[in-house]
Short mmCIF file of C-alpha atoms in Angstrom, two decimals:
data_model
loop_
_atom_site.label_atom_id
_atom_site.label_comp_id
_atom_site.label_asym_id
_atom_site.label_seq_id
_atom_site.Cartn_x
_atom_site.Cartn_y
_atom_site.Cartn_z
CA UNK A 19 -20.28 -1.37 -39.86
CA UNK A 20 -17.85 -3.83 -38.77
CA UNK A 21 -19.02 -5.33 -35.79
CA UNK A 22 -15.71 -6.92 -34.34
CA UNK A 23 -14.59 -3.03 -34.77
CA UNK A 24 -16.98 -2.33 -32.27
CA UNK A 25 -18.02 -4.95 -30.30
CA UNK A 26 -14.66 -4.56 -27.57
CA UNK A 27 -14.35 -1.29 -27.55
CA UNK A 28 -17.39 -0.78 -26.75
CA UNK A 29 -17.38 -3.10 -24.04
CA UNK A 30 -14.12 -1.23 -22.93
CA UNK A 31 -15.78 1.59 -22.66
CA UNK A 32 -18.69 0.61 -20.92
CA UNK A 33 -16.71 -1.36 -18.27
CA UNK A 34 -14.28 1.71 -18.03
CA UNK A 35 -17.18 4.03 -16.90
CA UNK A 36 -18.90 1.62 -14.59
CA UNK A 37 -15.59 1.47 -12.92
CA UNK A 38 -14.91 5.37 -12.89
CA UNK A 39 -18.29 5.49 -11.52
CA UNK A 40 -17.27 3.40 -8.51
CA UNK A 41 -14.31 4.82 -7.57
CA UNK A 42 -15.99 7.82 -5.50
CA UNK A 43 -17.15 4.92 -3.48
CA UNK A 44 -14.58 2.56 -3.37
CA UNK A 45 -12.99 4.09 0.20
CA UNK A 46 -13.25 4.74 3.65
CA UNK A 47 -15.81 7.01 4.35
CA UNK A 48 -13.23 9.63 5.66
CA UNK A 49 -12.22 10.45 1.90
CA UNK A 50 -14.07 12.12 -1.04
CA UNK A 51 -12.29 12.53 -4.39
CA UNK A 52 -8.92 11.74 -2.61
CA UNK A 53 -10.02 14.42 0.14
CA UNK A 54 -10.06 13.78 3.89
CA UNK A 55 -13.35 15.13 4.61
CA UNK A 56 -16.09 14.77 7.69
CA UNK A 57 -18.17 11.96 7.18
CA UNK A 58 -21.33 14.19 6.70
CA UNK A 59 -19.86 16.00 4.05
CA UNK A 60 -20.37 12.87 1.72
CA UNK A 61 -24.59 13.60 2.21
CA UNK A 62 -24.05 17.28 2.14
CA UNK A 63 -25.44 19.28 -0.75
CA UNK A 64 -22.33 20.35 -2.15
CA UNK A 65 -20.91 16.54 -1.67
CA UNK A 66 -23.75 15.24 -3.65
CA UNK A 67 -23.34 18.04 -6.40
CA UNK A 68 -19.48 16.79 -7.26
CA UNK A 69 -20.93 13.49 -7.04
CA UNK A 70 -23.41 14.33 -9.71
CA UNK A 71 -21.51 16.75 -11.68
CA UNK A 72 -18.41 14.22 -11.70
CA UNK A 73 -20.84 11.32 -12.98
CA UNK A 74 -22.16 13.33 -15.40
CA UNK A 75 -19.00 13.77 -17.14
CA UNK A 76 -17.87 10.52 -17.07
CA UNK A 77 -21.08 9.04 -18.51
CA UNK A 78 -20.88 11.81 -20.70
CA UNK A 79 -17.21 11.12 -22.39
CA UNK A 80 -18.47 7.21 -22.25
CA UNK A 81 -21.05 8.40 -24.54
CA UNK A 82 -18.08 10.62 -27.03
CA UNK A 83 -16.67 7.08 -27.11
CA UNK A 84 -18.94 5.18 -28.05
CA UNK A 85 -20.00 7.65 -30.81
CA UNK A 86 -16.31 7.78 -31.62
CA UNK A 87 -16.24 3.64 -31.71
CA UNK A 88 -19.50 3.31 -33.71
CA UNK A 89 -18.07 6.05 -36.64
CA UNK A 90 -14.37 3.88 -36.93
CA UNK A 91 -16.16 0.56 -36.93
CA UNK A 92 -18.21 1.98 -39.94
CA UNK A 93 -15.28 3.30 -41.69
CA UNK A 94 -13.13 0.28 -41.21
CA UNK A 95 -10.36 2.36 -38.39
CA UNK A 96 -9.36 -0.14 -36.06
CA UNK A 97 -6.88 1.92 -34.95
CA UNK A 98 -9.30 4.72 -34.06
CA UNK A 99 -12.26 2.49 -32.54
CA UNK A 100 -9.39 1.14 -29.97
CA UNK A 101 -8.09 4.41 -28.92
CA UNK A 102 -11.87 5.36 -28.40
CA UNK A 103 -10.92 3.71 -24.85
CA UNK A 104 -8.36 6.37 -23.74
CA UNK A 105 -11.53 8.83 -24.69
CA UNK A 106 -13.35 7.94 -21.44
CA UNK A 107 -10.70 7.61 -19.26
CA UNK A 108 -9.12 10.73 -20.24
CA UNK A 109 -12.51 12.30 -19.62
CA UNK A 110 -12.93 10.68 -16.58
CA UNK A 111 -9.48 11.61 -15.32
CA UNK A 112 -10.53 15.41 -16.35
CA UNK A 113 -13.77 14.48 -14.20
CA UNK A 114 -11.79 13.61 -10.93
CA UNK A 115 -9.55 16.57 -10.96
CA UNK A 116 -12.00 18.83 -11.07
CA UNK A 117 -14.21 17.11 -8.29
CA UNK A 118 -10.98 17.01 -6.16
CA UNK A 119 -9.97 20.56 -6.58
CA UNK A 120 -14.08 21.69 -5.48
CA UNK A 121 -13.71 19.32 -2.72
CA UNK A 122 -9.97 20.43 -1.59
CA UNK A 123 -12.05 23.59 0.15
CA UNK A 124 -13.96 21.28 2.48
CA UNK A 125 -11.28 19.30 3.31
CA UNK A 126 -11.09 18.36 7.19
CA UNK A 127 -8.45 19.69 9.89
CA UNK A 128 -5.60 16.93 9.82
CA UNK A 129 -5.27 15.29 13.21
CA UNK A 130 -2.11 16.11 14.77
CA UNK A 131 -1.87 12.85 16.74
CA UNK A 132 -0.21 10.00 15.41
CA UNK A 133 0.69 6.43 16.85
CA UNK A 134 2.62 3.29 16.24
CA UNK A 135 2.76 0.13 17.68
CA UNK A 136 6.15 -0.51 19.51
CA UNK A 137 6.74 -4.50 18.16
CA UNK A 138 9.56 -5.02 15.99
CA UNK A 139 9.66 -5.83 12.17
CA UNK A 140 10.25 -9.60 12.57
CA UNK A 141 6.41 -9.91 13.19
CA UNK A 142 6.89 -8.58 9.44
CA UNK A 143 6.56 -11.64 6.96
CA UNK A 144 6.11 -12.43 3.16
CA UNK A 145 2.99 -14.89 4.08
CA UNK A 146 3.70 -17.95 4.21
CA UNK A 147 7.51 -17.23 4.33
CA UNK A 148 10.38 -16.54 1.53
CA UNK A 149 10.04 -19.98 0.10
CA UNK A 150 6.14 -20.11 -0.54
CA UNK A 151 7.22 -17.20 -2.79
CA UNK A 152 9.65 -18.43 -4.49
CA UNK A 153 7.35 -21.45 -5.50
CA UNK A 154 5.68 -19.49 -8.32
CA UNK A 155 9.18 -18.79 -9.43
CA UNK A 156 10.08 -22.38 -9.56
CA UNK A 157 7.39 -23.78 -11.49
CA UNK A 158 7.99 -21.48 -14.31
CA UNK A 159 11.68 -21.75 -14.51
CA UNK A 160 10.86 -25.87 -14.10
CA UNK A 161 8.87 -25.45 -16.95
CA UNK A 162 11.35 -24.11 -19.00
CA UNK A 163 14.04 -26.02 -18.21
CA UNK A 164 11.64 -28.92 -19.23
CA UNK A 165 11.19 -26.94 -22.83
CA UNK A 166 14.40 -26.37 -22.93
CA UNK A 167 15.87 -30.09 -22.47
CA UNK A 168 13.35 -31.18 -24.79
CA UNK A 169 14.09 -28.59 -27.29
CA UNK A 170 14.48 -30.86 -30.26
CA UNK A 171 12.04 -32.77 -29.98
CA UNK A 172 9.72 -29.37 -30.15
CA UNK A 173 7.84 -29.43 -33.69
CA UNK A 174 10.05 -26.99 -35.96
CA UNK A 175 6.70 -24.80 -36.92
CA UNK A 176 6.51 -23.66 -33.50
CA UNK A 177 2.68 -22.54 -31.33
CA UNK A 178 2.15 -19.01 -29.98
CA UNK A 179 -1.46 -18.28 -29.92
CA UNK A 180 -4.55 -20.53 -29.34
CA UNK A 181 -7.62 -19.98 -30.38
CA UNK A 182 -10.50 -20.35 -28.03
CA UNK A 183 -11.25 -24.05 -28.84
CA UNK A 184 -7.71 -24.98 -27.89
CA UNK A 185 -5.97 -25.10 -31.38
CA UNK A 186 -3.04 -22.97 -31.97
CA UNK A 187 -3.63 -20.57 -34.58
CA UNK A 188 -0.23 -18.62 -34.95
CA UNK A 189 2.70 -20.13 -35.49
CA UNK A 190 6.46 -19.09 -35.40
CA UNK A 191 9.81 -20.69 -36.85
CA UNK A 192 11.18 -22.75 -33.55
CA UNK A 193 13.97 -20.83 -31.65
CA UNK A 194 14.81 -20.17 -27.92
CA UNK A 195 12.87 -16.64 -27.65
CA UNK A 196 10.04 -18.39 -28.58
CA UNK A 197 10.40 -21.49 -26.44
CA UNK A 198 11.15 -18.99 -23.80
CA UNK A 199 9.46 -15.88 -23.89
CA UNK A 200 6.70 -16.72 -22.16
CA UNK A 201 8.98 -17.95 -19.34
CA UNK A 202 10.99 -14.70 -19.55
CA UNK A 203 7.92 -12.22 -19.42
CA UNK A 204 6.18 -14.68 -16.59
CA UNK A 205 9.43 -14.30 -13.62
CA UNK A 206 9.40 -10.45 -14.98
CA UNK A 207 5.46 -10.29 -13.83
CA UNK A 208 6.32 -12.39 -10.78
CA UNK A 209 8.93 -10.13 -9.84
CA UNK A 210 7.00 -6.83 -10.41
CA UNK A 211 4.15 -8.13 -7.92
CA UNK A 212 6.75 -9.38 -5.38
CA UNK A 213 8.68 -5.84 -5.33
CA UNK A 214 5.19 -4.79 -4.75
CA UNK A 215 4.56 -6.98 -1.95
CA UNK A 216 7.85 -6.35 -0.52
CA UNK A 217 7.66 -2.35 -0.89
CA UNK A 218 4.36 -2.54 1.02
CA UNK A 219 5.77 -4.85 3.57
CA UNK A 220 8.61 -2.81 4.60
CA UNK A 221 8.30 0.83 3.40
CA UNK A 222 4.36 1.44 4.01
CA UNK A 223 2.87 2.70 7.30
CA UNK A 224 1.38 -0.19 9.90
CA UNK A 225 -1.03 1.80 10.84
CA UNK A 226 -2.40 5.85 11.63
CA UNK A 227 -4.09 4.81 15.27
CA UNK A 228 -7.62 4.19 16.75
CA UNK A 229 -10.50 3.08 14.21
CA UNK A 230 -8.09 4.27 10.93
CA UNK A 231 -5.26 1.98 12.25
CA UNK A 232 -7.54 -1.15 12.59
CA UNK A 233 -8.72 0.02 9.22
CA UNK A 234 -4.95 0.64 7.26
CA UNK A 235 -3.83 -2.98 9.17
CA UNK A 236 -6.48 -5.30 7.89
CA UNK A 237 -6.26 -2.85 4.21
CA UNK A 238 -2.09 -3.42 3.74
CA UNK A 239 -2.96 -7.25 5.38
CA UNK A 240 -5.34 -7.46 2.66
CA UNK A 241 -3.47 -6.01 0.09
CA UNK A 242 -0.24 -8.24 0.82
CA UNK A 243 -2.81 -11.36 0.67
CA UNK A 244 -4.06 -10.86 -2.29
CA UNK A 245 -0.40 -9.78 -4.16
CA UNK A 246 0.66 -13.48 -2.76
CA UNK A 247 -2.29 -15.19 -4.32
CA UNK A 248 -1.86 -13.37 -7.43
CA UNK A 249 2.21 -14.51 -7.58
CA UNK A 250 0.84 -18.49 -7.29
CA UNK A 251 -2.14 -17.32 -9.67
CA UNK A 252 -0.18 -16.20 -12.41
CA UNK A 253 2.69 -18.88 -11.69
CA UNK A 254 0.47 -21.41 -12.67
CA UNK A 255 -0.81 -19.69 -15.58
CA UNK A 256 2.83 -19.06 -16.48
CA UNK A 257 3.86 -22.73 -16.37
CA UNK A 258 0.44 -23.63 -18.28
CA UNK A 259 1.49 -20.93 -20.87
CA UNK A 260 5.24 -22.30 -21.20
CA UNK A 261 4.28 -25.85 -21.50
CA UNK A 262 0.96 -25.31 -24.34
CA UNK A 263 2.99 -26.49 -27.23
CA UNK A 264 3.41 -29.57 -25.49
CA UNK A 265 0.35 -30.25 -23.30
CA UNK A 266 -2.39 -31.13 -26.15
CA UNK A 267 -5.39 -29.15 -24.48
CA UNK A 268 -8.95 -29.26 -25.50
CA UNK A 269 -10.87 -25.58 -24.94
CA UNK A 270 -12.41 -26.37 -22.24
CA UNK A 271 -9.12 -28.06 -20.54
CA UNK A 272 -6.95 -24.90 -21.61
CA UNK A 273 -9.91 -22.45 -20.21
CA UNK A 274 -9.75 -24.55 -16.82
CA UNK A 275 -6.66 -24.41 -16.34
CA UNK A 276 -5.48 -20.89 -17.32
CA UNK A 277 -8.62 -19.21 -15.92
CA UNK A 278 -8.75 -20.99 -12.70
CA UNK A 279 -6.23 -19.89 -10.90
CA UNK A 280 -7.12 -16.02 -11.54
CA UNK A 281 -10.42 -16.61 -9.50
CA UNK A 282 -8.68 -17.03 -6.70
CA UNK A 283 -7.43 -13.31 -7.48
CA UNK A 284 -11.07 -12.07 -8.23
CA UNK A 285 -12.49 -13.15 -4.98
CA UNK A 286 -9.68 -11.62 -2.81
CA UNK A 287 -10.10 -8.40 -5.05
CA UNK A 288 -13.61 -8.46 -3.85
CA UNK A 289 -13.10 -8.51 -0.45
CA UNK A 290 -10.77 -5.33 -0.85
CA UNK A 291 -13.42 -3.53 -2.69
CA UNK A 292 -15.98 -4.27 -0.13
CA UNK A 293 -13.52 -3.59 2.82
CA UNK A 294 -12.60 -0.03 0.88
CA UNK A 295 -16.40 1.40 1.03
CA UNK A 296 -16.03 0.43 5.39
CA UNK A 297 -17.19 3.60 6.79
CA UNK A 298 -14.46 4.67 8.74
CA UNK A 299 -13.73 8.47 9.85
CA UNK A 300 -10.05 9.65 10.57
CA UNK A 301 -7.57 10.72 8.25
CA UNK A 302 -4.84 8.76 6.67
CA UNK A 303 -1.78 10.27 8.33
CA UNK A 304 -0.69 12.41 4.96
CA UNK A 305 -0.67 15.82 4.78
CA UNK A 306 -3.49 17.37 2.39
CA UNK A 307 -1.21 19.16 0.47
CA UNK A 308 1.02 16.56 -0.92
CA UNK A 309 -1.40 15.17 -2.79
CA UNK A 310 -1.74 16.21 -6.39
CA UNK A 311 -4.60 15.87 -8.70
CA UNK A 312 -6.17 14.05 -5.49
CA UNK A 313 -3.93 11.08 -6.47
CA UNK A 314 -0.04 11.65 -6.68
CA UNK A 315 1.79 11.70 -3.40
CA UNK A 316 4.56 14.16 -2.99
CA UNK A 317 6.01 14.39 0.33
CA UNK A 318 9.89 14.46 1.14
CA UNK A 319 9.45 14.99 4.72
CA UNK A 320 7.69 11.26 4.66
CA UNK A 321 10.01 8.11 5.51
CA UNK A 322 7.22 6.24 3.83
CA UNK A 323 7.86 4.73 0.58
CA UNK A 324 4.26 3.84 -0.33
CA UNK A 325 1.14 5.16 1.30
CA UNK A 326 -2.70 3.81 0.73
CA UNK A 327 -3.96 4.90 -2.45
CA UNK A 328 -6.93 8.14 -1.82
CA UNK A 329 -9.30 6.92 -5.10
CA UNK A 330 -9.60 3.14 -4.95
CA UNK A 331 -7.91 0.22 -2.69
CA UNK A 332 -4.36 -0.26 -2.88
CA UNK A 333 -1.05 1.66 -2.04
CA UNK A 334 0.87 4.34 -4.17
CA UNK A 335 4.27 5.27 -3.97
CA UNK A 336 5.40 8.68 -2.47
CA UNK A 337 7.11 10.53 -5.38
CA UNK A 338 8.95 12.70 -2.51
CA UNK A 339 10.81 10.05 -1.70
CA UNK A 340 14.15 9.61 -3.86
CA UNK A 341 13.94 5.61 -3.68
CA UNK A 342 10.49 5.87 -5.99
CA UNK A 343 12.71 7.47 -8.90
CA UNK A 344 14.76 4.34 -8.42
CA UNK A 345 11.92 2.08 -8.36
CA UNK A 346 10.02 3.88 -11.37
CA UNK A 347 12.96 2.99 -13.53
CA UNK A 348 13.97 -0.05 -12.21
CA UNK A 349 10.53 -1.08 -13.19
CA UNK A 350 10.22 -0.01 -16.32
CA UNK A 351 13.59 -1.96 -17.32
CA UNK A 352 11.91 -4.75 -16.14
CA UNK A 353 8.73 -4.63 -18.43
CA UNK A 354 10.75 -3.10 -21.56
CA UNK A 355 13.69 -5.96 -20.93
CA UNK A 356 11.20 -9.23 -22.67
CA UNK A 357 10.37 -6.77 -25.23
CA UNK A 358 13.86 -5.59 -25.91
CA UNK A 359 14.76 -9.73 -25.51
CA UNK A 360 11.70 -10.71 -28.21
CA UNK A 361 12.60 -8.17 -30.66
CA UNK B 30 6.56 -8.82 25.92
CA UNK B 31 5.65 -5.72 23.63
CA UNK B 32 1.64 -6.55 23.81
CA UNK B 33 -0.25 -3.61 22.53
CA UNK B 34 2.41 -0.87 23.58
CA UNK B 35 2.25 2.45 21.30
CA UNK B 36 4.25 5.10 21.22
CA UNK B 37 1.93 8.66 20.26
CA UNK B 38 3.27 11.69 19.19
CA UNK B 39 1.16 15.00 19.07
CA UNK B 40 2.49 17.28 15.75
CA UNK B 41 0.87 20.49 17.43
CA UNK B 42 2.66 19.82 20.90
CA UNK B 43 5.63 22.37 21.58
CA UNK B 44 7.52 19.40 22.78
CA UNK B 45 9.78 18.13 20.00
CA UNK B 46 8.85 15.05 18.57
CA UNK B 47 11.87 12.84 19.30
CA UNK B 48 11.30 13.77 23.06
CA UNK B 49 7.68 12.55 22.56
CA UNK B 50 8.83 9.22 21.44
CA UNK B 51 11.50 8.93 24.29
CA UNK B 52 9.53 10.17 27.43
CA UNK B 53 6.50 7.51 25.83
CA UNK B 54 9.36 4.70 25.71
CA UNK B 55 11.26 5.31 29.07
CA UNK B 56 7.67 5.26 30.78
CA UNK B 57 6.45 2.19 29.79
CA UNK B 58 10.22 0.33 30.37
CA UNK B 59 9.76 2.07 33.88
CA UNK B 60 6.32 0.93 34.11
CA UNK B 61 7.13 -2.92 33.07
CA UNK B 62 5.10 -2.68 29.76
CA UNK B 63 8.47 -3.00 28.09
CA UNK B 64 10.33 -5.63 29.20
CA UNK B 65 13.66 -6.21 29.64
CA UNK B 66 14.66 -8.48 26.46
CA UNK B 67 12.21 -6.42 24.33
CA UNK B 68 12.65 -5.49 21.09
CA UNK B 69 11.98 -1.78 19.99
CA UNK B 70 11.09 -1.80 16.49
CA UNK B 71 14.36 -0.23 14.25
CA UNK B 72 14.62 3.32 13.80
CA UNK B 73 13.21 3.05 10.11
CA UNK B 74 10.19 1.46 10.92
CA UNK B 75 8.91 3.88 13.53
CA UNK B 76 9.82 6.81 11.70
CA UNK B 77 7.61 5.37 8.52
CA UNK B 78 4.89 4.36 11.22
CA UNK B 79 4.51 7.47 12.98
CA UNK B 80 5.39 9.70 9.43
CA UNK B 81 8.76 11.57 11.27
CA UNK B 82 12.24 11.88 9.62
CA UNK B 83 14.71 8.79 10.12
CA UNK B 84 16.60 11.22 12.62
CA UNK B 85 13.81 12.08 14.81
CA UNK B 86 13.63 8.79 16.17
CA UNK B 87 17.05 7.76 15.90
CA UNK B 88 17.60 10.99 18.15
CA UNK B 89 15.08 9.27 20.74
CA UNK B 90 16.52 6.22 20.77
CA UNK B 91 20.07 7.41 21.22
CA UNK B 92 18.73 9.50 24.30
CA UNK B 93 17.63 6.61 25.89
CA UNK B 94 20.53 4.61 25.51
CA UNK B 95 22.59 6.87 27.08
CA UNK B 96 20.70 6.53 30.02
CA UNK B 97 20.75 2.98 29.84
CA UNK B 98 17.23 2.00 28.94
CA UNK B 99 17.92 0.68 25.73
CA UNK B 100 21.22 -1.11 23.76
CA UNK B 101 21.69 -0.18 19.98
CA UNK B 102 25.11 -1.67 19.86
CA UNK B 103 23.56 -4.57 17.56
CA UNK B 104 23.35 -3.64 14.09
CA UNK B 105 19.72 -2.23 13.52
CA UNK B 106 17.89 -4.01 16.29
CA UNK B 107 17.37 -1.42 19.59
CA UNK B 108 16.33 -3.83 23.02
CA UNK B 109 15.09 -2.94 26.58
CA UNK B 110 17.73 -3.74 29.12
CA UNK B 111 17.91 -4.66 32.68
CA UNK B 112 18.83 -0.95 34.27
CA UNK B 113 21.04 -0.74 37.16
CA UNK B 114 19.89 2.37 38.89
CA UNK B 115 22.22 3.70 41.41
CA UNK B 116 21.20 5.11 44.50
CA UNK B 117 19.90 8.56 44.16
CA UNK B 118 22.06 11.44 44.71
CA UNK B 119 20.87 14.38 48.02
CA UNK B 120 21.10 16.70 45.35
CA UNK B 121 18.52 15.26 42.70
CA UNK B 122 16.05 14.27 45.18
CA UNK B 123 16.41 18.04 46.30
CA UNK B 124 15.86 18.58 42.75
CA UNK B 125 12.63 16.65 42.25
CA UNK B 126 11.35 17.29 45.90
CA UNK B 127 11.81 20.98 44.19
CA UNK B 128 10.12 19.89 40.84
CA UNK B 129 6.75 17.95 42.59
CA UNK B 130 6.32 21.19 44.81
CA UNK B 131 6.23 23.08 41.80
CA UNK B 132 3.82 20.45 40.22
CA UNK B 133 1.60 20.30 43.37
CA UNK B 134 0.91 23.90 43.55
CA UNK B 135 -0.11 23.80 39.87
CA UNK B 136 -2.15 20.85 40.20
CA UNK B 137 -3.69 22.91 43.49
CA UNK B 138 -4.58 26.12 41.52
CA UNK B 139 -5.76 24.05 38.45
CA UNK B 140 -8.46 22.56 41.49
CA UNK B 141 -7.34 19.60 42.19
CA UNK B 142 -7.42 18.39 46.06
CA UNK B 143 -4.29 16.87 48.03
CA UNK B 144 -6.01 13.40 47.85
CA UNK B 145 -7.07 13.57 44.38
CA UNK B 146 -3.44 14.86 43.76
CA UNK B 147 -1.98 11.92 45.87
CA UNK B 148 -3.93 9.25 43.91
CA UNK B 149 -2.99 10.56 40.92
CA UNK B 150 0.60 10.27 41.96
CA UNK B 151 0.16 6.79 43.52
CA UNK B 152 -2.08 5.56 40.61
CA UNK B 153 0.86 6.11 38.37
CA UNK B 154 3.17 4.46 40.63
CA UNK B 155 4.62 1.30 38.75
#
């Protein structure tokens, strides 16, 4: 058996299930499988069967994939023991669909009663304002611009990949895609998680009322926090990326400095997770019925562009709503355009 | 300023929605909560907040600025201003005086008592 064959996809799968397992509890009390239910319902007997019978499943395709892994390492598939991965989360995505649909039948009466707070959107900011934004974007365009003035004096058999004790091991003929591609794919990043930011900002809901409101403010606070820290995380790792060839780094040095930043991400994360099992009762101001497979929004009657996610912290975007057709695309331009530009 | 002030809207009510938001509105520029000066937040942000079509409230606010509550001359941005109200007219205080009869005698059969009924009304009083 080849052990590198196996060794990450097994811990792929492994760290795909735990997760999957998780998600049933990663929310407000209120929702089960992306169902507003009443908060007893969780304890009931029939809550704690989907529980079980969803688990089971999961666990279960973890298990196929792991078998799955452990046959391609032996036989030398690569190929195979990496797509062992989709396994479990196809699985698991089987899993939730059918714990959704058995829980759709217990679902709770949707409160008729909604509320708003009457302040105006100037109260409405990017945090720390449009420049502290832009800052990520400046260091890695800085960065480049500093590659790109000192292009010949960049050696001609040109870095791309380190190894983990700081020496490059792949190298590529010097040119400007590969002076600049990291550049490139880092302000395509930046802008996907500030489109993000901004789409949450100005086309998500404040707030449902009472204990929910208090609940979706400090969640889409939260969530906008944590999008900023994650623009000046990976604008530093960006501008550490871009300027590698040039920076002589030891391991350690290059481990500091690209993994730091991103911890600043992990512990923000983990104050979302923890605030997303907050027992909380209510529902979340969307209609039951426009939610498919318990976790695609489709609702043209809502103004709302993005809505809170039902399985796991974060928002989604309503798929009613023309704009997210526009968005979808716009998107996915964005992440194919550095590939389209490397190639 | 705009403090705490909410606007609620109840889905189930027979009362249209964008009446909801307006009677909410005009009683709490009436009762002072709102300001003169205030801001009301634009008509694309309530409707996301309270999950109603773009039109709904836009329909609201255009009610209220045509009785002079409100000014949404200015681009998007919809602000509380200083109402002159004229002296009332024989007919419409015949027309009220005819409306809180009405509301007495219904408060009266529900069980309420004339002084329970009058601190209601004065309680409400701005």
């Amino acid at each position: 058996m080849k052990w590198e064959y196996f060794a990450a996809p097994a811990f792929a799968v492994a760290l795909s299930a735990g997760i999957f397992s998780l998600l049933p509890k990663l929310r407000k009390r209120s929702l089960y499988f992306g169902v507003t239910v009443t908060p007893e319902f969780r304890e009931s007997d029939e809550g704690r069967e989907i529980a079980r019978l969803y688990l089971s499943m999961v666990w279960c395709g973890a298990a196929l994939a792991l078998i799955l892994s452990a046959v391609a390492a032996g036989q030398g598939w690569p190929v195979v023991a990496g797509l062992s991965m989709l396994l479990v989360v196809a699985v698991a995505f089987g899993a939730w669909v059918m714990a959704w649909a058995r829980t759709r039948s217990h679902a709770a009466q949707a409160e008729p009663v909604r509320s708003a707070p009457l302040i105006g959107e100037g109260e409405e900011q990017v945090p720390g304002g449009w420049l502290t934004a832009l800052v990520p974007y400046g260091a890695v365009v800085c960065a480049a611009a500093y590659m790109a003035l000192h292009f010949d004096e960049l050696p001609q058999r040109y870095p791309v990949h380190w190894g983990i004790s700081g020496q490059p091991d792949r190298w590529a003929s010097k040119d400007w895609t590969a002076v600049l591609a990291p550049a490139l794919i880092g302000v395509g990043v930046l802008t996907l998680i500030l489109v993000n930011l901004l789409l949450i900002l100005r086309a998500a809901r404040r707030g449902a009322g009472g204990e929910v409101r208090d609940f979706g403010t400090r969640h889409r606070r939260m969530n906008v926090n944590l999008l900023a820290t994650t623009m000046w995380a990976l604008g530093a790792v960006f501008t550490m990326v871009v300027l590698l060839p040039v920076l002589q780094l030891d391991g350690w040095r290059m481990f500091a400095f690209l993994a730091g930043p991103p911890l600043a991400i992990v512990v923000l994360a983990l104050r979302m997770f923890k605030l997303s099992t907050e027992t909380t009762g209510g529902s979340d101001g969307t209609p039951e019925q426009c939610w498919k497979l318990g976790s695609i929004y489709y609702n043209p009657a809502d103004p709302a562009l993005m809505v809170e996610k039902r399985s796991g912290p974060g928002f989604t975007l309503n798929f009613g709503h023309r704009l997210s057709w526009l968005i979808m695309g716009g998107l996915l331009l964005l992440v194919l355009a550095p590939l389209l530009v490397l190639k | 300023m705009n403090g705490e002030a909410q606007v609620r809207i109840d889905l189930s009510s027979p009362e249209p929605a964008y009446r909801q938001i307006a009677g909410q509105v005009r009683a709490l520029i009436v009762e002072g909560a709102l300001a003169p000066g205030a801001t009301l937040p634009a008509v694309r942000r309530l409707a996301i907040d309270l999950g109603v079509h773009f039109n709904t409230v836009a329909e609201a606010y255009r009610q209220l600025a045509e009785e002079g509550h409100i000014d949404v001359s200015h681009g998007r941005v919809a602000r509380v201003v200083a109402r002159q109200v004229p002296p009332a007219e024989p007919e419409k205080v015949a027309q009220y005086q005819a409306r809180l009869r009405n509301l007495l005698a219904e408060a009266r059969s529900a069980g309420l008592t004339r002084e329970q009924f009058r601190e209601l009304f004065e309680g409400d009083e701005p």
